[in-house]
């Protein structure tokens, strides 16, 4: 797919800006804090309706403006020319449109523009906490199966409700001072003693358990499926980049074990685990079982990459993951996604740079931000469109 | 910009759901143009509605009488009970003119985040109703949201010892195209499939 142009209005530090992408590779050159990454962020928003830099729409809207507007002209091999537009408002309301037609549900908009983003922050995939890896897999899943956004949102809603209930129960128990007695309360409706109110609540907890297991199982099965497909790709890329000196293994560590690929079995395992952890949950007043506690493990030559890997090894690993992501999206979607490289090329050594550039060639439309052109191959520069970014404005190449 | 009483009127309109600053201004200016009697009638209607409309003691639907029209109607089937979230849903179902049974309005959904547990809802009265009358079927007609689903399961669990509990089907909208339905809706529609007659 090819993004022909991008239009921004009151977005971050851009008041009004149009960009035409005239080559397969575009280099955005400029000093720090001029707006290079903001441009990539706009593309990310059109793709995922989410930014990895902020979750508050207010941050995306230019100071003093009421709304920000992003639109783009996309060409897809499968569905031809498409116009995507997104309006973000200071009051938090968003609207999306495809070819000028407003979409009632955001799910219908997701998955139109596919991209892989690679920034220096991605080292957190190795070094950061489990939530970094969960976000990464979730983001990939939304691109491949947009309905996953809905699946995940449902799970999070059940989780929030269940946590609120656990907190209430804990507060009541703390007041009553008899933790275990209440924790074992089962539903008894005919009973109308003085604490029938919390009996009711305790019995509604078991309903939230059931809901959590159903929604959570959907999340786990989809995550397991995508990671299964990613594993051979990532491991192959890693072998190739490290010239077969290192062996990467990637494995999904779901909080609730996926014994066999059946929703019923998984839901039962889920419920059993909730039961076994119920005392701890009552103590802590929060949900301890479920995919919000999943992790993904990377090992290099049988040692966890997080502790063992050197900077260089961690970079190789992230690069392998990104190349695998690129390949998987292309396989599933049937055409190459966009690649956004945020300040990352300069951080790679020459071998890894070449590996990346070779893979991209002219097949993937690539938008690159950098503060200097020194690290780029001359041939590569010749084939690229270079735009200068200065204080929220784009200017064509000039000296 | 606005003289004091006008500003106050606009502000009050703005507190209404779905009304922004522009609509509020338009409504307020419209009021000023109308004859005095009409405005008085509107004010009286507001007060009357607020003072006279309460909840039906049987089903919880909005009603000026202690027992609402539906509950006291002899034409309604006593053996059929439909459970809804609020009066708005009841009115939507009534508009179909398909349903001849009676209703029970819960007055909300179980939502621990908002501090709403089963005891805040009109559930005990429902259990009493179902356990004491000869009701053949209770139809759960509650939106399939996370909260709606939990409430449905909860109420069904309580009522099952007394009667048959069913739920309305969820699926494709009329005139909808199968290929444009999302997979969650399709899965639900598949779950609720029926044999062709």
Coordinates of C-alpha atoms in Angstrom, one line a residue:
Chain A
X1 CA 0.0 0.0 0.0
X2 CA 1.1 3.5 -0.6
X3 CA 0.2 6.7 1.3
X4 CA 0.1 9.4 -1.4
X5 CA -0.4 12.4 0.9
X6 CA -1.1 13.5 4.4
X7 CA -3.0 16.6 5.5
X8 CA -2.8 18.0 9.0
X9 CA -4.7 20.8 10.7
X10 CA -4.1 22.0 14.2
X11 CA -2.3 18.7 14.9
X12 CA 0.5 19.0 17.6
X13 CA 2.7 21.8 16.3
X14 CA 1.3 21.8 12.7
X15 CA -1.2 24.5 12.0
X16 CA -1.9 23.6 8.4
X17 CA 0.3 21.2 6.5
X18 CA 0.0 19.0 3.4
X19 CA 2.6 16.5 2.4
X20 CA 2.8 14.6 -0.9
X21 CA 4.9 11.5 -0.7
X22 CA 6.6 11.3 -4.1
X23 CA 9.1 8.4 -3.6
X24 CA 8.9 5.0 -1.9
X25 CA 11.3 6.4 0.7
X26 CA 10.8 9.8 2.4
X27 CA 13.4 11.2 4.8
X28 CA 12.2 13.8 7.3
X29 CA 15.3 15.8 8.3
X30 CA 15.4 18.3 11.1
X31 CA 16.6 19.3 14.5
X32 CA 15.0 17.8 17.6
X33 CA 11.6 19.0 18.6
X34 CA 10.6 20.4 15.2
X35 CA 7.8 18.0 14.5
X36 CA 9.3 15.0 12.7
X37 CA 7.9 12.4 15.0
X38 CA 4.6 14.2 15.1
X39 CA 4.2 13.5 11.4
X40 CA 4.8 9.8 12.0
X41 CA 2.4 9.9 14.9
X42 CA -0.3 11.2 12.5
X43 CA 0.2 8.2 10.3
X44 CA 0.1 5.9 13.3
X45 CA -3.3 7.5 14.3
X46 CA -4.8 6.9 10.9
X47 CA -3.7 3.3 11.1
X48 CA -4.4 2.4 14.7
X49 CA -6.5 5.3 16.1
X50 CA -4.0 5.2 18.9
X51 CA -0.7 6.9 19.6
X52 CA 2.1 5.2 21.5
X53 CA 3.1 8.6 22.9
X54 CA -0.2 9.7 24.6
X55 CA -3.6 8.4 25.4
X56 CA -5.1 11.9 25.8
X57 CA -6.5 13.5 22.7
X58 CA -5.9 16.9 24.2
X59 CA -2.2 16.4 23.8
X60 CA -2.6 15.9 20.1
X61 CA -4.5 19.1 19.5
X62 CA -2.6 22.3 18.9
X63 CA -2.7 24.6 21.9
X64 CA -5.8 26.8 21.8
X65 CA -7.4 24.8 19.0
X66 CA -10.7 23.0 19.6
X67 CA -10.1 20.2 17.2
X68 CA -7.3 18.5 15.2
X69 CA -7.8 17.0 11.8
X70 CA -5.8 14.4 10.0
X71 CA -6.5 13.0 6.6
X72 CA -4.6 10.9 4.1
X73 CA -4.9 9.5 0.6
X74 CA -4.0 5.9 0.5
X75 CA -3.7 3.6 -2.4
X76 CA -4.2 -0.1 -1.8
X77 CA -3.6 -2.8 -4.3
X78 CA -6.6 -4.6 -3.2
X79 CA -9.2 -1.8 -2.8
X80 CA -7.8 1.1 -4.8
X81 CA -7.8 4.7 -3.7
X82 CA -9.1 5.4 -0.2
X83 CA -9.4 8.6 1.7
X84 CA -9.0 8.3 5.5
X85 CA -9.9 11.1 7.9
X86 CA -9.8 11.5 11.6
X87 CA -11.0 14.4 13.7
X88 CA -9.9 14.7 17.3
X89 CA -11.8 17.1 19.6
X90 CA -10.8 18.8 22.8
X91 CA -13.9 17.4 24.5
X92 CA -12.6 13.9 23.7
X93 CA -15.1 13.0 21.0
X94 CA -13.6 11.5 17.8
X95 CA -15.0 11.0 14.4
X96 CA -13.6 8.9 11.5
X97 CA -14.5 8.8 7.9
X98 CA -13.6 6.6 5.0
X99 CA -14.0 8.1 1.5
X100 CA -16.0 10.9 3.1
X101 CA -18.5 8.5 4.7
X102 CA -18.6 8.8 8.5
X103 CA -18.0 5.5 10.2
X104 CA -20.3 4.9 13.2
X105 CA -17.9 2.4 14.7
X106 CA -14.2 2.8 14.9
X107 CA -13.7 -0.9 14.3
X108 CA -14.8 -0.4 10.7
X109 CA -12.0 2.1 10.2
X110 CA -9.2 0.0 11.8
X111 CA -7.1 -2.1 9.5
X112 CA -7.4 0.1 6.5
X113 CA -3.9 1.6 6.7
X114 CA -1.3 -1.0 7.9
X115 CA 2.1 0.0 9.2
X116 CA 5.0 -1.1 11.3
X117 CA 6.6 1.4 13.5
X118 CA 10.2 1.2 14.7
X119 CA 11.5 3.7 17.1
X120 CA 14.2 3.8 19.7
X121 CA 11.5 3.3 22.3
X122 CA 11.1 -0.2 20.9
X123 CA 14.1 -1.4 23.0
X124 CA 11.5 -1.5 25.8
X125 CA 10.1 -4.6 24.1
X126 CA 13.2 -6.3 25.6
X127 CA 14.0 -4.2 28.5
X128 CA 10.6 -2.9 29.6
X129 CA 7.9 -4.6 31.7
X130 CA 5.4 -7.2 30.4
X131 CA 2.9 -4.5 29.5
X132 CA 5.2 -3.2 26.7
X133 CA 5.1 -6.7 25.1
X134 CA 1.4 -7.0 25.6
X135 CA 0.8 -3.6 23.9
X136 CA 3.0 -4.7 21.0
X137 CA 1.1 -7.9 20.4
X138 CA -2.2 -6.2 20.9
X139 CA -1.3 -3.5 18.4
X140 CA -0.3 -6.1 15.8
X141 CA -3.5 -8.1 16.4
X142 CA -5.7 -5.0 15.8
X143 CA -4.0 -4.5 12.4
X144 CA -4.5 -8.1 11.4
X145 CA -7.9 -8.7 13.0
X146 CA -9.5 -5.3 13.7
X147 CA -12.3 -6.9 15.7
X148 CA -9.7 -7.7 18.3
X149 CA -9.9 -4.0 19.4
X150 CA -13.5 -4.8 20.4
X151 CA -12.6 -8.1 22.0
X152 CA -9.8 -6.4 24.1
X153 CA -12.1 -3.5 25.1
X154 CA -14.8 -6.0 26.3
X155 CA -12.2 -7.8 28.4
X156 CA -10.9 -4.6 29.9
X157 CA -14.4 -3.5 30.8
X158 CA -15.1 -6.7 32.6
X159 CA -11.8 -6.4 34.3
X160 CA -12.6 -2.9 35.5
X161 CA -16.0 -3.9 36.8
X162 CA -14.6 -7.0 38.6
X163 CA -11.8 -4.9 40.2
X164 CA -14.4 -2.4 41.4
X165 CA -16.5 -5.1 42.9
X166 CA -13.5 -6.8 44.6
X167 CA -12.5 -3.5 46.0
X168 CA -16.0 -2.9 47.5
X169 CA -16.0 -6.4 48.9
X170 CA -12.6 -5.9 50.5
X171 CA -13.6 -2.6 52.0
X172 CA -16.7 -4.3 53.5
X173 CA -14.7 -7.2 54.8
X174 CA -12.1 -4.9 56.3
X175 CA -14.8 -3.1 58.1
X176 CA -16.4 -6.4 59.3
X177 CA -13.0 -7.8 60.1
X178 CA -13.8 -11.4 59.1
X179 CA -12.1 -12.0 55.8
X180 CA -12.4 -15.7 55.3
X181 CA -16.0 -16.0 56.3
X182 CA -17.2 -13.6 53.7
X183 CA -14.8 -14.8 51.0
X184 CA -16.5 -18.2 51.1
X185 CA -20.0 -16.8 50.9
X186 CA -21.9 -18.5 48.2
X187 CA -25.2 -17.3 46.6
X188 CA -28.1 -17.8 49.0
X189 CA -31.1 -15.8 47.9
X190 CA -33.8 -17.1 50.2
X191 CA -31.7 -16.0 53.1
X192 CA -32.6 -12.6 54.3
X193 CA -30.2 -12.0 57.2
X194 CA -28.7 -8.7 57.9
X195 CA -25.8 -9.1 55.5
X196 CA -27.9 -10.2 52.5
X197 CA -26.6 -7.2 50.6
X198 CA -23.1 -8.5 50.5
X199 CA -24.3 -12.0 49.9
X200 CA -25.8 -10.6 46.7
X201 CA -22.6 -8.9 45.9
X202 CA -20.5 -12.1 46.5
X203 CA -22.8 -14.1 44.2
X204 CA -22.6 -11.4 41.5
X205 CA -18.8 -11.8 41.7
X206 CA -19.1 -15.3 40.4
X207 CA -21.0 -13.9 37.4
X208 CA -18.1 -11.5 36.8
X209 CA -15.8 -14.5 37.0
X210 CA -17.7 -16.2 34.3
X211 CA -17.6 -13.0 32.1
X212 CA -13.9 -12.6 32.7
X213 CA -13.2 -16.2 31.7
X214 CA -15.3 -15.8 28.5
X215 CA -13.8 -12.5 27.4
X216 CA -10.3 -13.4 28.6
X217 CA -10.3 -16.6 26.7
X218 CA -10.9 -14.8 23.5
X219 CA -7.9 -12.5 24.2
X220 CA -5.7 -15.4 25.1
X221 CA -6.6 -17.5 22.0
X222 CA -6.0 -14.7 19.6
X223 CA -2.7 -13.7 21.2
X224 CA -1.6 -17.3 21.1
X225 CA -2.5 -17.6 17.5
X226 CA -0.6 -14.5 16.4
X227 CA 2.4 -15.3 18.4
X228 CA 2.5 -18.8 16.9
X229 CA 2.6 -17.3 13.5
X230 CA 5.3 -14.8 14.5
X231 CA 7.7 -17.2 16.1
X232 CA 9.2 -18.9 12.9
X233 CA 9.5 -15.5 11.2
X234 CA 11.2 -13.8 14.1
X235 CA 13.5 -16.7 14.7
X236 CA 14.5 -16.9 11.1
X237 CA 15.2 -13.2 10.9
X238 CA 17.3 -13.3 14.0
X239 CA 19.4 -16.2 12.6
X240 CA 20.0 -14.3 9.5
X241 CA 20.9 -11.0 11.2
X242 CA 23.2 -12.6 13.7
X243 CA 24.8 -14.8 11.0
X244 CA 23.5 -17.9 12.9
X245 CA 25.7 -17.2 15.9
X246 CA 22.8 -16.8 18.2
X247 CA 19.5 -18.6 18.5
X248 CA 16.4 -16.7 19.5
X249 CA 13.4 -18.4 21.0
X250 CA 10.2 -16.6 21.5
X251 CA 7.4 -17.9 23.7
X252 CA 4.0 -16.8 24.9
X253 CA 3.6 -17.0 28.6
X254 CA -0.1 -16.7 29.2
X255 CA -1.2 -16.1 32.8
X256 CA -3.9 -18.8 32.3
X257 CA -2.4 -21.8 30.6
X258 CA -3.7 -22.7 27.2
X259 CA -3.7 -26.5 27.4
X260 CA -5.5 -27.1 24.2
X261 CA -7.0 -24.8 21.6
X262 CA -10.6 -25.1 22.7
X263 CA -12.6 -22.2 24.2
X264 CA -14.4 -24.5 26.7
X265 CA -11.3 -26.1 28.1
X266 CA -9.6 -22.7 28.4
X267 CA -12.6 -21.1 30.1
X268 CA -12.6 -24.0 32.6
X269 CA -8.9 -23.6 33.3
X270 CA -9.5 -19.9 33.7
X271 CA -12.3 -20.5 36.3
X272 CA -10.2 -23.1 38.1
X273 CA -7.3 -20.6 38.4
X274 CA -9.6 -17.8 39.7
X275 CA -10.9 -20.2 42.3
X276 CA -7.4 -21.2 43.4
X277 CA -6.4 -17.5 43.7
X278 CA -9.6 -16.3 45.3
X279 CA -8.2 -15.7 48.8
X280 CA -5.3 -13.7 47.4
X281 CA -7.8 -11.7 45.3
X282 CA -9.9 -10.9 48.3
X283 CA -6.8 -9.8 50.2
X284 CA -5.5 -7.5 47.5
X285 CA -8.9 -6.4 46.2
X286 CA -7.9 -6.8 42.6
X287 CA -8.0 -9.4 39.8
X288 CA -4.9 -11.5 39.8
X289 CA -5.9 -14.0 37.0
X290 CA -6.2 -13.2 33.3
X291 CA -4.5 -12.0 30.1
X292 CA -3.8 -8.6 31.7
X293 CA -0.9 -10.5 33.3
X294 CA 0.4 -12.2 30.2
X295 CA 4.0 -11.9 29.1
X296 CA 6.1 -12.9 26.1
X297 CA 9.6 -14.3 26.7
X298 CA 12.6 -13.8 24.5
X299 CA 15.7 -15.9 25.1
X300 CA 19.0 -15.8 23.2
X301 CA 20.9 -19.1 23.4
X302 CA 18.6 -20.2 26.3
X303 CA 19.3 -17.1 28.4
X304 CA 16.5 -14.5 29.0
X305 CA 17.3 -11.6 26.7
X306 CA 16.2 -9.1 29.2
X307 CA 19.0 -9.8 31.7
X308 CA 21.6 -11.3 29.5
X309 CA 21.5 -9.4 26.2
X310 CA 24.0 -6.6 25.5
X311 CA 22.7 -3.4 23.9
X312 CA 23.7 -4.7 20.5
X313 CA 22.0 -8.0 21.0
X314 CA 18.9 -6.3 22.2
X315 CA 18.9 -4.2 19.1
X316 CA 19.3 -7.2 16.9
X317 CA 16.4 -8.8 18.7
X318 CA 14.1 -5.8 18.2
X319 CA 15.1 -5.6 14.6
X320 CA 14.2 -9.3 14.1
X321 CA 10.9 -8.7 15.7
X322 CA 10.1 -5.7 13.5
X323 CA 11.1 -7.5 10.3
X324 CA 8.9 -10.4 11.4
X325 CA 6.0 -8.1 12.0
X326 CA 6.5 -6.5 8.6
X327 CA 6.5 -10.0 7.0
X328 CA 3.5 -11.2 8.9
X329 CA 1.4 -8.2 8.0
X330 CA 2.3 -8.6 4.4
X331 CA 1.4 -12.3 4.5
X332 CA -1.9 -11.7 6.1
X333 CA -3.0 -8.5 4.3
X334 CA -1.6 -9.5 0.9
X335 CA 0.4 -6.3 0.3
X336 CA 3.3 -4.6 2.0
X337 CA 2.5 -2.3 4.9
X338 CA 4.1 1.1 5.5
X339 CA 7.3 1.2 7.6
X340 CA 7.9 4.1 9.9
X341 CA 11.4 4.5 11.2
X342 CA 11.6 7.0 14.0
X343 CA 15.2 8.1 14.6
X344 CA 16.3 4.5 14.6
X345 CA 18.5 4.0 11.6
X346 CA 21.4 6.0 13.2
X347 CA 21.3 3.7 16.2
X348 CA 21.9 0.6 14.1
X349 CA 25.4 -0.4 13.1
X350 CA 26.2 -0.7 9.4
X351 CA 25.5 -4.5 9.1
X352 CA 22.1 -4.2 10.7
X353 CA 21.3 -1.0 8.7
X354 CA 22.1 -2.9 5.5
X355 CA 20.0 -5.8 6.5
X356 CA 17.1 -3.5 7.1
X357 CA 17.6 -1.5 3.9
X358 CA 17.9 -4.7 1.9
X359 CA 14.7 -6.0 3.2
X360 CA 12.8 -2.8 2.5
X361 CA 14.2 -2.2 -0.9
X362 CA 11.4 -0.5 -2.8
X363 CA 8.7 -2.8 -1.8
X364 CA 7.8 -1.1 1.5
X365 CA 6.9 2.6 1.5
X366 CA 9.2 3.9 4.3
X367 CA 9.1 7.2 6.2
X368 CA 12.3 7.9 8.1
X369 CA 13.1 10.6 10.6
X370 CA 16.6 11.7 11.3
X371 CA 18.6 14.6 12.6
X372 CA 21.5 14.1 10.1
X373 CA 22.0 12.4 6.8
X374 CA 25.6 11.2 7.6
X375 CA 24.7 7.7 8.4
X376 CA 22.8 7.0 5.1
X377 CA 24.1 5.2 2.1
X378 CA 24.6 7.5 -0.9
X379 CA 22.6 5.4 -3.3
X380 CA 19.8 5.2 -0.8
X381 CA 19.8 9.0 -0.4
X382 CA 19.5 9.5 -4.2
X383 CA 16.4 7.4 -4.3
X384 CA 14.7 9.2 -1.4
X385 CA 12.5 12.2 -1.1
X386 CA 14.1 14.5 1.5
X387 CA 11.9 17.0 3.4
X388 CA 13.1 19.4 6.0
X389 CA 11.1 19.9 9.1
X390 CA 11.3 23.1 10.9
X391 CA 9.0 24.4 13.7
X392 CA 5.9 22.6 12.5
X393 CA 6.5 23.3 8.8
X394 CA 7.8 21.2 5.9
X395 CA 10.0 22.7 3.3
X396 CA 11.4 20.9 0.3
X397 CA 15.1 20.2 0.1
X398 CA 17.2 23.3 0.2
X399 CA 20.5 24.5 1.4
Chain B
X1 CA -23.7 39.5 25.7
X2 CA -27.0 38.1 27.1
X3 CA -29.1 40.0 29.6
X4 CA -29.2 38.2 33.0
X5 CA -32.5 36.2 32.8
X6 CA -31.8 35.1 29.3
X7 CA -28.3 33.9 30.2
X8 CA -29.8 31.9 33.0
X9 CA -32.4 30.3 30.7
X10 CA -29.6 29.4 28.2
X11 CA -27.6 27.9 31.0
X12 CA -30.4 25.7 32.1
X13 CA -31.1 24.5 28.6
X14 CA -27.5 23.6 28.3
X15 CA -27.8 21.1 31.2
X16 CA -30.2 19.1 29.1
X17 CA -28.9 16.0 27.4
X18 CA -27.9 16.5 23.8
X19 CA -28.1 20.3 24.0
X20 CA -25.0 22.3 23.3
X21 CA -24.5 26.1 23.5
X22 CA -25.9 26.8 20.1
X23 CA -29.1 24.8 20.5
X24 CA -29.6 26.2 24.0
X25 CA -29.4 29.7 22.6
X26 CA -31.9 28.8 19.8
X27 CA -34.3 27.3 22.3
X28 CA -34.1 30.3 24.7
X29 CA -34.7 32.9 21.9
X30 CA -37.6 30.8 20.7
X31 CA -39.2 30.9 24.1
X32 CA -38.9 34.6 24.3
X33 CA -40.8 34.9 21.0
X34 CA -43.8 32.8 22.1
X35 CA -46.9 34.2 23.8
X36 CA -46.9 34.3 27.5
X37 CA -49.7 31.7 27.9
X38 CA -47.7 29.1 25.9
X39 CA -44.6 29.6 28.0
X40 CA -46.7 29.3 31.2
X41 CA -48.2 26.1 29.9
X42 CA -44.7 24.7 29.2
X43 CA -43.5 25.7 32.7
X44 CA -46.6 24.1 34.2
X45 CA -46.1 20.9 32.2
X46 CA -42.6 20.6 33.5
X47 CA -43.7 21.0 37.1
X48 CA -46.7 18.7 36.7
X49 CA -44.6 16.0 35.1
X50 CA -42.0 16.2 37.8
X51 CA -44.5 16.2 40.6
X52 CA -47.0 13.7 39.3
X53 CA -44.9 11.0 37.6
X54 CA -43.5 8.4 39.8
X55 CA -42.8 4.7 39.4
X56 CA -45.4 2.0 39.1
X57 CA -45.5 0.0 42.4
X58 CA -45.7 -3.2 40.4
X59 CA -43.3 -3.0 37.5
X60 CA -41.3 0.2 38.1
X61 CA -42.3 1.9 34.9
X62 CA -42.9 5.6 34.9
X63 CA -46.5 6.3 35.9
X64 CA -48.7 9.0 37.3
X65 CA -50.9 6.4 39.0
X66 CA -49.8 4.0 41.7
X67 CA -50.1 1.2 39.2
X68 CA -49.3 1.9 35.6
X69 CA -51.7 1.4 32.6
X70 CA -49.9 -1.7 31.4
X71 CA -50.0 -3.5 34.8
X72 CA -53.6 -2.7 35.3
X73 CA -54.8 -3.6 31.8
X74 CA -56.9 -6.7 31.6
X75 CA -55.9 -7.2 28.0
X76 CA -52.3 -8.0 29.0
X77 CA -51.2 -11.5 29.5
X78 CA -50.3 -12.0 33.1
X79 CA -48.3 -15.2 32.4
X80 CA -45.6 -13.4 30.4
X81 CA -43.1 -11.0 31.9
X82 CA -40.4 -9.0 30.0
X83 CA -37.5 -7.6 32.0
X84 CA -35.9 -4.4 30.8
X85 CA -33.2 -1.9 31.9
X86 CA -35.3 1.3 32.0
X87 CA -38.5 2.9 30.8
X88 CA -36.9 3.9 27.5
X89 CA -36.4 0.3 26.5
X90 CA -40.0 -0.5 27.6
X91 CA -41.3 2.2 25.3
X92 CA -39.2 0.9 22.4
X93 CA -40.6 -2.6 22.9
X94 CA -44.2 -1.2 23.2
X95 CA -43.8 0.6 19.9
X96 CA -43.4 -2.8 18.1
X97 CA -47.0 -3.7 19.2
X98 CA -45.8 -7.3 19.2
X99 CA -45.7 -7.9 22.8
X100 CA -48.8 -8.6 24.8
X101 CA -47.4 -9.5 28.2
X102 CA -46.3 -7.4 31.1
X103 CA -43.0 -5.7 32.1
X104 CA -40.6 -5.3 34.9
X105 CA -38.2 -2.3 34.9
X106 CA -34.9 -2.8 36.7
X107 CA -33.9 0.8 36.8
X108 CA -30.3 0.3 35.7
X109 CA -27.6 -2.4 35.3
X110 CA -25.2 -4.0 37.7
X111 CA -22.1 -1.8 37.5
X112 CA -19.6 -2.0 40.4
X113 CA -17.7 1.0 39.0
X114 CA -20.7 3.2 39.5
X115 CA -21.4 1.6 42.8
X116 CA -24.5 -0.1 41.5
X117 CA -24.9 -3.6 42.9
X118 CA -28.0 -5.9 42.6
X119 CA -29.5 -4.4 45.8
X120 CA -29.7 -0.9 44.1
X121 CA -31.9 -2.3 41.4
X122 CA -35.5 -3.3 41.3
X123 CA -34.6 -7.0 41.6
X124 CA -36.1 -8.1 44.9
X125 CA -39.6 -7.0 43.8
X126 CA -39.1 -9.0 40.6
X127 CA -38.2 -12.2 42.5
X128 CA -41.2 -11.7 44.7
X129 CA -43.4 -11.1 41.7
X130 CA -42.2 -14.2 39.9
X131 CA -42.2 -16.5 43.0
X132 CA -45.8 -15.5 44.0
X133 CA -47.6 -15.3 40.7
X134 CA -48.0 -18.0 38.1
X135 CA -45.7 -16.7 35.5
X136 CA -44.9 -19.1 32.6
X137 CA -42.0 -17.2 31.0
X138 CA -39.7 -14.4 31.8
X139 CA -38.1 -12.7 28.8
X140 CA -34.8 -10.9 29.4
X141 CA -34.6 -8.0 27.0
X142 CA -31.4 -6.3 28.1
X143 CA -28.6 -4.8 25.9
X144 CA -25.7 -7.2 25.3
X145 CA -23.1 -4.9 26.9
X146 CA -20.7 -6.2 29.5
X147 CA -22.9 -4.8 32.3
X148 CA -26.1 -6.0 30.6
X149 CA -24.8 -9.5 30.2
X150 CA -23.9 -9.7 33.9
X151 CA -27.3 -8.4 34.9
X152 CA -29.1 -10.8 32.6
X153 CA -27.1 -13.8 34.0
X154 CA -27.7 -12.6 37.6
X155 CA -31.4 -12.2 37.2
X156 CA -31.8 -15.4 35.3
X157 CA -30.0 -17.3 38.0
X158 CA -32.4 -15.9 40.6
X159 CA -35.6 -16.6 38.6
X160 CA -34.8 -20.1 37.2
X161 CA -36.1 -22.0 40.3
X162 CA -39.6 -20.5 39.6
X163 CA -40.1 -20.3 35.9
X164 CA -38.8 -20.6 32.4
X165 CA -36.3 -17.8 31.6
X166 CA -35.5 -16.8 28.0
X167 CA -33.6 -13.9 26.4
X168 CA -34.3 -12.0 23.2
X169 CA -32.1 -12.9 20.3
X170 CA -29.3 -10.7 19.1
X171 CA -28.2 -10.6 15.6
X172 CA -28.4 -9.0 12.2
X173 CA -30.4 -5.8 11.6
X174 CA -33.3 -6.0 9.1
X175 CA -32.2 -5.2 5.6
X176 CA -28.6 -5.7 6.8
X177 CA -26.1 -7.4 4.6
X178 CA -24.4 -10.5 6.0
X179 CA -21.0 -9.8 4.6
X180 CA -20.9 -6.4 6.4
X181 CA -21.8 -7.7 9.8
X182 CA -18.9 -7.9 12.3
X183 CA -17.9 -11.3 13.6
X184 CA -19.1 -10.7 17.1
X185 CA -22.6 -9.9 15.8
X186 CA -22.4 -12.9 13.5
X187 CA -21.3 -15.2 16.2
X188 CA -24.3 -14.1 18.4
X189 CA -26.7 -14.5 15.5
X190 CA -25.3 -18.0 14.9
X191 CA -25.8 -18.8 18.6
X192 CA -29.4 -17.7 18.5
X193 CA -30.3 -19.6 15.3
X194 CA -33.7 -21.3 14.9
X195 CA -35.1 -24.1 12.9
X196 CA -37.0 -23.0 9.9
X197 CA -40.8 -23.5 10.2

